[in-house]
Each structure stands twice: as C-alpha cells, then as structure tokens.
Coordinates of C-alpha atoms in Angstrom, one line a residue:
X1 CA 5.2 9.4 -33.8
X2 CA 1.4 9.1 -33.2
X3 CA 0.7 6.9 -30.1
X4 CA -2.7 5.5 -29.5
X5 CA -4.2 4.5 -26.1
X6 CA -7.5 2.6 -26.3
X7 CA -9.8 1.9 -23.4
X8 CA -9.3 -1.6 -22.1
X9 CA -12.2 -3.9 -22.7
X10 CA -11.4 -7.1 -20.8
X11 CA -13.8 -8.0 -18.0
X12 CA -13.4 -5.6 -15.1
X13 CA -10.2 -4.2 -16.5
X14 CA -9.8 -0.6 -15.4
X15 CA -6.1 -0.1 -16.0
X16 CA -5.0 2.1 -18.8
X17 CA -1.9 2.0 -21.0
X18 CA -0.7 5.5 -20.3
X19 CA -1.4 8.0 -17.5
X20 CA -1.8 11.7 -18.2
X21 CA 1.7 12.2 -16.8
X22 CA 3.1 9.7 -19.3
X23 CA 1.2 11.5 -22.1
X24 CA 2.8 14.7 -21.1
X25 CA 6.3 13.1 -21.3
X26 CA 5.5 11.9 -24.9
X27 CA 4.1 15.2 -26.0
X28 CA 7.2 17.0 -24.6
X29 CA 9.3 14.9 -27.0
X30 CA 7.2 16.2 -29.9
X31 CA 4.9 13.1 -30.3
X32 CA 1.2 13.1 -30.6
X33 CA -1.0 10.9 -28.3
X34 CA -4.6 9.9 -29.2
X35 CA -6.6 8.6 -26.2
X36 CA -10.0 6.9 -26.5
X37 CA -12.6 8.7 -24.5
X38 CA -13.0 7.5 -20.9
X39 CA -9.9 5.4 -21.2
X40 CA -8.7 6.5 -17.7
X41 CA -12.1 7.0 -16.1
X42 CA -11.8 3.7 -14.1
X43 CA -8.9 5.0 -12.1
X44 CA -10.1 8.6 -11.8
X45 CA -8.7 10.4 -14.8
X46 CA -11.1 12.3 -17.0
X47 CA -10.8 13.2 -20.7
X48 CA -9.9 16.8 -19.6
X49 CA -7.0 15.4 -17.6
X50 CA -5.6 13.9 -20.8
X51 CA -6.3 17.0 -22.8
X52 CA -4.4 19.1 -20.3
X53 CA -1.5 16.7 -20.7
X54 CA -1.5 17.3 -24.5
X55 CA -3.6 14.3 -25.7
X56 CA -6.3 14.4 -28.3
X57 CA -9.4 12.5 -27.3
X58 CA -11.1 10.3 -29.9
X59 CA -14.6 8.8 -29.6
X60 CA -13.9 5.2 -30.4
X61 CA -11.3 2.5 -30.4
X62 CA -11.6 2.2 -34.1
X63 CA -10.4 5.8 -34.5
X64 CA -7.5 5.2 -32.1
X65 CA -6.3 2.1 -34.0
X66 CA -6.8 3.7 -37.4
X67 CA -4.7 6.8 -36.6
X68 CA -2.0 5.5 -34.3
X69 CA 1.4 4.2 -35.4
X70 CA 1.9 2.6 -32.0
X71 CA -0.8 1.2 -29.8
X72 CA 0.0 1.1 -26.0
X73 CA -2.2 -1.1 -24.0
X74 CA -2.2 -3.2 -20.8
X75 CA -3.9 -6.5 -21.5
X76 CA -3.6 -8.7 -24.6
X77 CA -5.7 -7.4 -27.5
X78 CA -9.1 -9.0 -27.7
X79 CA -10.4 -10.4 -30.9
X80 CA -12.2 -7.2 -31.9
X81 CA -9.0 -5.2 -31.3
X82 CA -6.8 -7.7 -33.2
X83 CA -9.0 -7.2 -36.2
X84 CA -8.1 -3.5 -36.2
X85 CA -4.3 -4.0 -36.3
X86 CA -2.6 -3.2 -39.5
X87 CA 0.8 -4.0 -41.1
X88 CA 3.8 -2.3 -39.5
X89 CA 1.7 -0.9 -36.7
X90 CA 3.5 -1.3 -33.3
X91 CA 1.6 -3.1 -30.5
X92 CA 3.2 -2.7 -27.1
X93 CA 1.3 -4.5 -24.3
X94 CA 1.1 -7.8 -22.4
X95 CA 0.5 -10.6 -24.8
X96 CA 1.0 -14.0 -23.0
X97 CA 0.9 -15.9 -26.3
X98 CA 2.1 -19.3 -25.1
X99 CA -1.4 -20.5 -23.9
X100 CA -3.3 -18.6 -26.6
X101 CA -3.1 -20.0 -30.1
X102 CA -6.0 -17.9 -31.6
X103 CA -4.3 -14.7 -30.5
X104 CA -0.9 -15.9 -31.8
X105 CA -2.3 -16.7 -35.2
X106 CA -4.2 -13.5 -35.6
X107 CA -1.2 -11.4 -34.6
X108 CA 0.9 -13.2 -37.1
X109 CA -1.8 -12.6 -39.8
X110 CA -2.0 -8.9 -38.9
X111 CA 1.6 -8.3 -40.0
X112 CA 1.9 -5.9 -37.1
X113 CA 5.0 -5.4 -34.8
X114 CA 4.0 -7.0 -31.5
X115 CA 6.2 -6.4 -28.5
X116 CA 5.3 -8.1 -25.3
X117 CA 5.9 -6.5 -21.9
X118 CA 6.4 -9.9 -20.2
X119 CA 9.5 -10.9 -22.3
X120 CA 11.4 -7.7 -22.2
X121 CA 14.6 -8.4 -20.1
X122 CA 17.2 -6.4 -18.2
X123 CA 20.9 -6.5 -17.4
X124 CA 20.2 -8.7 -14.3
X125 CA 18.2 -11.3 -16.1
X126 CA 15.0 -9.9 -14.8
X127 CA 11.7 -9.0 -16.5
X128 CA 11.3 -5.3 -15.7
X129 CA 7.9 -4.8 -17.3
X130 CA 6.4 -8.0 -15.7
X131 CA 7.9 -7.3 -12.3
X132 CA 5.5 -4.5 -11.1
X133 CA 2.4 -6.5 -12.0
X134 CA 4.0 -9.6 -10.4
X135 CA 4.5 -7.6 -7.2
X136 CA 0.9 -6.6 -7.2
X137 CA -0.4 -10.1 -8.1
X138 CA 1.8 -11.7 -5.5
X139 CA 0.4 -9.5 -2.8
X140 CA -3.1 -9.8 -4.0
X141 CA -2.9 -13.6 -4.1
X142 CA -2.9 -13.7 -0.3
X143 CA -5.9 -11.4 -0.1
X144 CA -7.7 -13.6 -2.6
X145 CA -6.7 -16.7 -0.9
X146 CA -7.8 -15.5 2.5
X147 CA -11.2 -14.7 1.0
X148 CA -11.4 -18.1 -0.7
X149 CA -10.8 -19.9 2.6
X150 CA -13.9 -18.3 4.1
X151 CA -16.8 -20.7 4.4
X152 CA -19.1 -18.4 2.4
X153 CA -16.8 -18.8 -0.6
X154 CA -16.6 -22.6 -0.3
X155 CA -13.4 -22.7 1.8
X156 CA -12.5 -24.5 5.0
X157 CA -13.7 -21.6 7.1
X158 CA -10.2 -20.6 8.3
X159 CA -8.7 -17.3 9.3
X160 CA -5.3 -17.1 7.6
X161 CA -3.4 -16.0 10.7
X162 CA -5.5 -17.9 13.3
X163 CA -5.9 -16.4 16.7
X164 CA -4.2 -17.1 20.1
X165 CA -4.9 -20.8 20.8
X166 CA -5.8 -21.6 17.2
X167 CA -3.3 -22.7 14.6
X168 CA -2.9 -20.4 11.5
X169 CA -3.6 -21.6 8.0
X170 CA -0.8 -23.5 6.2
X171 CA 0.2 -21.5 3.1
X172 CA 2.3 -23.2 0.5
X173 CA 3.9 -21.0 -2.2
X174 CA 5.3 -22.8 -5.3
X175 CA 7.9 -20.5 -6.8
X176 CA 10.0 -18.0 -4.9
X177 CA 10.4 -15.3 -7.6
X178 CA 8.8 -11.9 -7.7
X179 CA 5.2 -13.2 -7.2
X180 CA 6.1 -15.8 -4.7
X181 CA 8.3 -13.6 -2.5
X182 CA 5.6 -10.9 -2.4
X183 CA 3.0 -13.4 -1.6
X184 CA 5.2 -14.7 1.2
X185 CA 5.7 -11.2 2.7
X186 CA 1.9 -10.7 2.9
X187 CA 1.3 -14.2 4.3
X188 CA 4.1 -13.9 6.9
X189 CA 2.8 -10.4 7.8
X190 CA -0.7 -12.0 8.5
X191 CA 1.0 -14.6 10.7
X192 CA 0.2 -17.6 8.5
X193 CA 2.3 -20.8 8.5
X194 CA 4.3 -20.2 5.3
X195 CA 6.3 -22.6 3.2
X196 CA 8.0 -21.5 -0.1
X197 CA 9.2 -24.1 -2.6
X198 CA 11.8 -23.3 -5.3
X199 CA 14.5 -25.2 -7.1
X200 CA 17.0 -22.3 -7.3
X201 CA 19.3 -22.5 -4.4
X202 CA 20.4 -18.9 -4.7
X203 CA 16.7 -17.8 -4.5
X204 CA 16.2 -20.0 -1.4
X205 CA 19.3 -18.5 0.2
X206 CA 18.1 -14.9 -0.5
X207 CA 14.6 -15.7 0.9
X208 CA 16.2 -17.3 4.0
X209 CA 18.2 -14.2 4.6
X210 CA 15.0 -12.0 4.3
X211 CA 12.6 -14.1 6.3
X212 CA 15.0 -15.2 9.0
X213 CA 13.0 -18.3 9.9
X214 CA 9.5 -16.8 9.6
X215 CA 9.0 -18.9 6.4
X216 CA 10.2 -22.4 5.6
X217 CA 12.4 -22.7 2.5
X218 CA 12.1 -26.0 0.7
X219 CA 13.9 -27.3 -2.4
X220 CA 11.2 -28.1 -5.0
X221 CA 10.9 -31.7 -6.2
X222 CA 7.9 -33.7 -7.3
X223 CA 8.0 -35.3 -3.8
X224 CA 8.2 -32.1 -1.8
X225 CA 5.5 -30.4 -3.9
X226 CA 3.1 -33.3 -3.4
X227 CA 3.8 -33.5 0.4
X228 CA 3.3 -29.8 1.0
X229 CA 0.3 -29.4 -1.2
X230 CA -1.5 -32.2 0.6
X231 CA -0.8 -30.5 3.9
X232 CA -1.8 -27.0 2.7
X233 CA -4.9 -24.9 3.4
X234 CA -3.9 -22.4 0.7
X235 CA -1.6 -23.0 -2.3
X236 CA -0.3 -20.1 -4.4
X237 CA 1.0 -21.1 -7.8
X238 CA 3.7 -18.6 -8.8
X239 CA 6.0 -20.4 -11.2
X240 CA 7.2 -18.7 -14.4
X241 CA 9.2 -19.7 -17.4
X242 CA 9.5 -16.4 -19.4
X243 CA 7.4 -16.4 -22.5
X244 CA 6.5 -20.1 -22.2
X245 CA 3.5 -22.0 -20.9
X246 CA 3.6 -22.6 -17.2
X247 CA 4.6 -26.2 -16.1
X248 CA 1.7 -28.2 -14.6
X249 CA 3.2 -28.8 -11.2
X250 CA -0.2 -29.3 -9.4
X251 CA -1.8 -32.4 -10.8
X252 CA -5.5 -33.5 -10.8
X253 CA -4.4 -36.3 -8.4
X254 CA -3.0 -33.7 -6.0
X255 CA -6.3 -31.8 -6.2
X256 CA -8.3 -34.9 -5.4
X257 CA -6.2 -35.6 -2.3
X258 CA -6.1 -32.0 -0.9
X259 CA -8.1 -31.1 2.2
X260 CA -11.8 -30.4 1.5
X261 CA -12.2 -26.6 1.3
X262 CA -8.6 -25.9 0.7
X263 CA -7.9 -23.1 -1.9
X264 CA -5.6 -22.6 -4.8
X265 CA -4.7 -19.2 -6.2
X266 CA -3.0 -19.8 -9.6
X267 CA -1.2 -16.6 -10.4
X268 CA 0.5 -18.4 -13.4
X269 CA -2.9 -18.5 -15.2
X270 CA -1.8 -15.8 -17.7
X271 CA 0.6 -18.4 -19.0
X272 CA -1.9 -21.3 -18.8
X273 CA -1.7 -22.0 -15.1
X274 CA 0.5 -24.3 -13.1
X275 CA -2.4 -26.5 -12.0
X276 CA -3.9 -29.1 -14.3
X277 CA -7.4 -28.1 -13.1
X278 CA -6.8 -24.3 -13.7
X279 CA -9.0 -22.4 -16.2
X280 CA -9.0 -18.6 -16.5
X281 CA -11.7 -16.8 -14.6
X282 CA -12.7 -13.2 -14.3
X283 CA -13.2 -10.7 -11.5
X284 CA -16.9 -11.1 -12.0
X285 CA -16.8 -14.8 -11.4
X286 CA -13.4 -15.4 -9.8
X287 CA -13.7 -18.9 -8.3
X288 CA -14.9 -22.4 -9.1
X289 CA -14.7 -25.7 -7.3
X290 CA -12.9 -28.9 -8.4
X291 CA -13.1 -31.9 -6.0
X292 CA -14.0 -29.6 -3.1
X293 CA -11.0 -27.3 -3.7
X294 CA -11.6 -23.6 -4.3
X295 CA -9.8 -22.4 -7.5
X296 CA -9.1 -18.7 -7.9
X297 CA -7.7 -18.2 -11.4
X298 CA -8.3 -14.6 -12.4
X299 CA -6.3 -13.8 -15.5
X300 CA -5.9 -10.1 -14.8
X301 CA -5.6 -9.9 -11.0
X302 CA -3.9 -6.5 -10.8
X303 CA -6.9 -5.0 -12.6
X304 CA -8.8 -5.2 -9.3
X305 CA -6.4 -2.5 -7.9
X306 CA -6.3 -0.7 -11.1
X307 CA -5.0 2.7 -9.9
X308 CA -2.0 1.2 -8.0
X309 CA -1.3 -1.1 -10.9
X310 CA -1.4 1.5 -13.6
X311 CA 1.0 3.8 -11.8
X312 CA 3.4 0.8 -11.2
X313 CA 3.2 -0.3 -14.8
X314 CA 3.6 3.2 -16.3
X315 CA 6.7 3.7 -14.1
X316 CA 8.3 0.7 -15.8
X317 CA 7.0 1.0 -19.4
X318 CA 7.4 4.8 -20.0
X319 CA 11.1 4.7 -20.8
X320 CA 10.5 2.0 -23.4
X321 CA 7.6 3.8 -25.0
X322 CA 9.7 7.0 -25.3
X323 CA 12.5 5.0 -26.9
X324 CA 10.2 3.3 -29.4
X325 CA 8.6 6.7 -30.3
X326 CA 11.9 8.6 -30.5
X327 CA 13.8 6.1 -32.6
X328 CA 11.2 4.1 -34.3
X329 CA 10.8 0.4 -33.6
X330 CA 13.6 -0.9 -35.9
X331 CA 16.4 1.3 -34.4
X332 CA 15.1 1.0 -30.9
X333 CA 15.0 -2.8 -31.0
X334 CA 18.4 -3.2 -32.8
X335 CA 20.1 -0.9 -30.3
X336 CA 18.6 -2.6 -27.2
X337 CA 18.9 -6.4 -26.9
X338 CA 16.7 -6.3 -23.8
X339 CA 13.8 -4.6 -25.7
X340 CA 14.5 -6.9 -28.6
X341 CA 13.7 -9.8 -26.3
X342 CA 10.2 -8.4 -26.1
X343 CA 9.6 -8.8 -29.8
X344 CA 7.2 -11.7 -30.2
X345 CA 5.7 -11.2 -33.7
X346 CA 6.8 -9.1 -36.7
X347 CA 5.6 -8.9 -40.3
X348 CA 3.9 -12.2 -40.2
X349 CA 6.7 -14.1 -38.4
X350 CA 6.9 -15.5 -34.9
X351 CA 10.1 -14.4 -33.1
X352 CA 9.7 -15.9 -29.6
X353 CA 11.1 -19.5 -29.3
X354 CA 9.1 -20.3 -26.2
X355 CA 5.8 -19.4 -27.9
X356 CA 6.8 -21.3 -31.0
X357 CA 7.5 -24.4 -28.9
X358 CA 4.2 -24.1 -27.1
X359 CA 2.3 -24.0 -30.4
X360 CA 4.6 -26.2 -32.4
X361 CA 5.2 -23.4 -34.9
X362 CA 8.4 -22.2 -36.6
X363 CA 10.1 -19.0 -35.6
X364 CA 12.8 -16.6 -36.8
X365 CA 15.5 -14.9 -34.8
X366 CA 14.2 -11.4 -33.9
X367 CA 17.4 -9.6 -35.1
X368 CA 17.2 -11.5 -38.4
X369 CA 13.6 -10.6 -38.8
X370 CA 14.4 -6.9 -38.4
X371 CA 17.3 -7.0 -40.7
X372 CA 15.5 -9.1 -43.3

C-alpha cells in the first residue's frame, strides 16, 4: 500500500502523523510511504531523516493526497485537505465529527473511508488512540490553568499551590477519566486543593485508592457541580462521551456566578466543549473572557508539546496503520471489531451513531456498510 503523510496545517500544529521510525516499520513490510516536505520539521525531523527511513519526499500536500491510498494525519482534515480526498481513499486521523457539521458533510461527499482515532476501542472498553493525547491534555490543562490564573492573563492572581501561610487555589475537575485523572495528578503534585467529580462509582473508588485523601472525590450531580464550580478558582472540563458531542455541564449561569478572575480549561472542546460559553481557540490566541472568567479552549492542546505528543500518538497508532496497510481496510475492519468502531464515514455513508445523533442524520451499521 502507498501511505501518505502530509504536513499538518492547523494553527500552531507541529505534530506529524508518522515518525521516521514508524515509516521504517511500514517500509519493512513492503509498503511505500510518501511524506510531504518539512512534515516533521516542527519536532526536529528533517526530510533526510525520513529518506533514511525509506520514505519518498514530495513537495506538496496535493502530491501526497494524489498518490496515497491511505492518508495518516493527526488533526481533522481542514477544508482544503477535505477537497483533495477521493473515493475509496483511507483517511486515518482524529476527526471529532460530532461538533463539526461542515466536516461531516464534506467527508460524506468525498466517498472516502474515514477512520477516527478517537472512536477506536479496546478489549477493556477504553479508547487506546485517544488515551495518549488525553494524558497529555490532562497534564497540560493544569499548566494552562496555572497560567490563566496569573493576573497578567486576566486571572485572580493566584499561585496554584499557594505558599506557607497562604491557601492554595481550589481546582475542580469535572470527569475522572484519562484527562481528569492526569489533571488531578499534576494539580495534587503542585499542592493545589483538588476536587474531582464523576458519576461512575468505580472510577471514584479507583481514584480514591490512588490519591489516598490528597484529592476529594465527589459524586457528580447538577447540585454538586454547581456548588463546586462556584467555589473554584480553576475548573477543568474533562467529560467525554465517545464520538458524541460533550454535554454542557457548565452553564452560562454558573459562569456569571463564578469568582471574578477564575479560570476554565475546557479540554472537551474537541467535542464541542462542556461549558455553554466555550468556543474553540488556538495556541496563538488561547484565552478569552466571559463575565470576568478566563476561558482556555485550545482545540489542539497537545500540539504545544508536539514532540512528546507525536511519540505518544505513534506508539498507539502504528499497529493499526500496519494492520490497515497489510490487510487493506475491508479485511482489517471486518477482522477487528475495535478498529471497526473507529469507522465514521465510508462511501458516502455515516457509520457512527453518536455523530448521526449530533447532526440529526441517518447512519448505517459499519459492518453492513462494508459488506454492502
């Protein structure tokens, strides 16, 4: 198979779909890899590094898309990239379609085979291709939140962990999954006053065992969310319904009543955000104010630590890339129900029920779509 790796073009996105080491793995299986020039330059990999791994360097994204049977990316394809997709071409990347109707419609119209990292599952009910970036984003959320609380960024002027004789900031984390637990580890490590809300009792028990009293574990209800948000200096939104739009747990009314200069880091922004006041921002302009509350809603947070993120992502995606290349998408998807769960769009049909519900569109069962 011919695999194409274009350079990412989203604002301040320096990650790359495949590292030279991943290219070497694919070429050792007899596949060809075409990489757009300078695709890895943002994380320190030159075109020569890719050539030595066995890749062919192409001068433009148009050439990569025109020649490749499978496109491997990091972020969702931008409009100019979507226009280059062709029927039966495989697109393997993060898609986050639930909050993005234009992308959904254009991928359907492309007749391409679109497999989303974020809905691939595993034997334990986890999301193995989302997890590494969730780990990064969770840890980064506390760094971003600490900066947002500084007075020069519109915040309350608080040091997250305080100092002897001065109380630490109150950090409230909504959702105790991969993002939330990683955020909590960072916040606890900085000696903040940490509360985690989740409605899964098993998750709360697991976190209680880990944190041993260094973080409060609270069952999530409308009442408990409101109470803790209004007490918080920093709120981290880390809720996730796989493939679906994030539920709006932080309301405009909550925002109006929060402490002046408090901050929100909405890590769920890729799925539309869990705050009613959330709108996607970029690394170039990461924050904005609503009712004196700092909002940090960068839609590609891990892109800021692109080298770490690319390594973590490639570790997770490479086995699936090899499987798709070795077997072709139809056999690979039919043989692996967890990879099949990643199929969102194929041959002009939507195959993800959560995306269909978000956009009030019809969908077809993915296995039926493949066999059809």
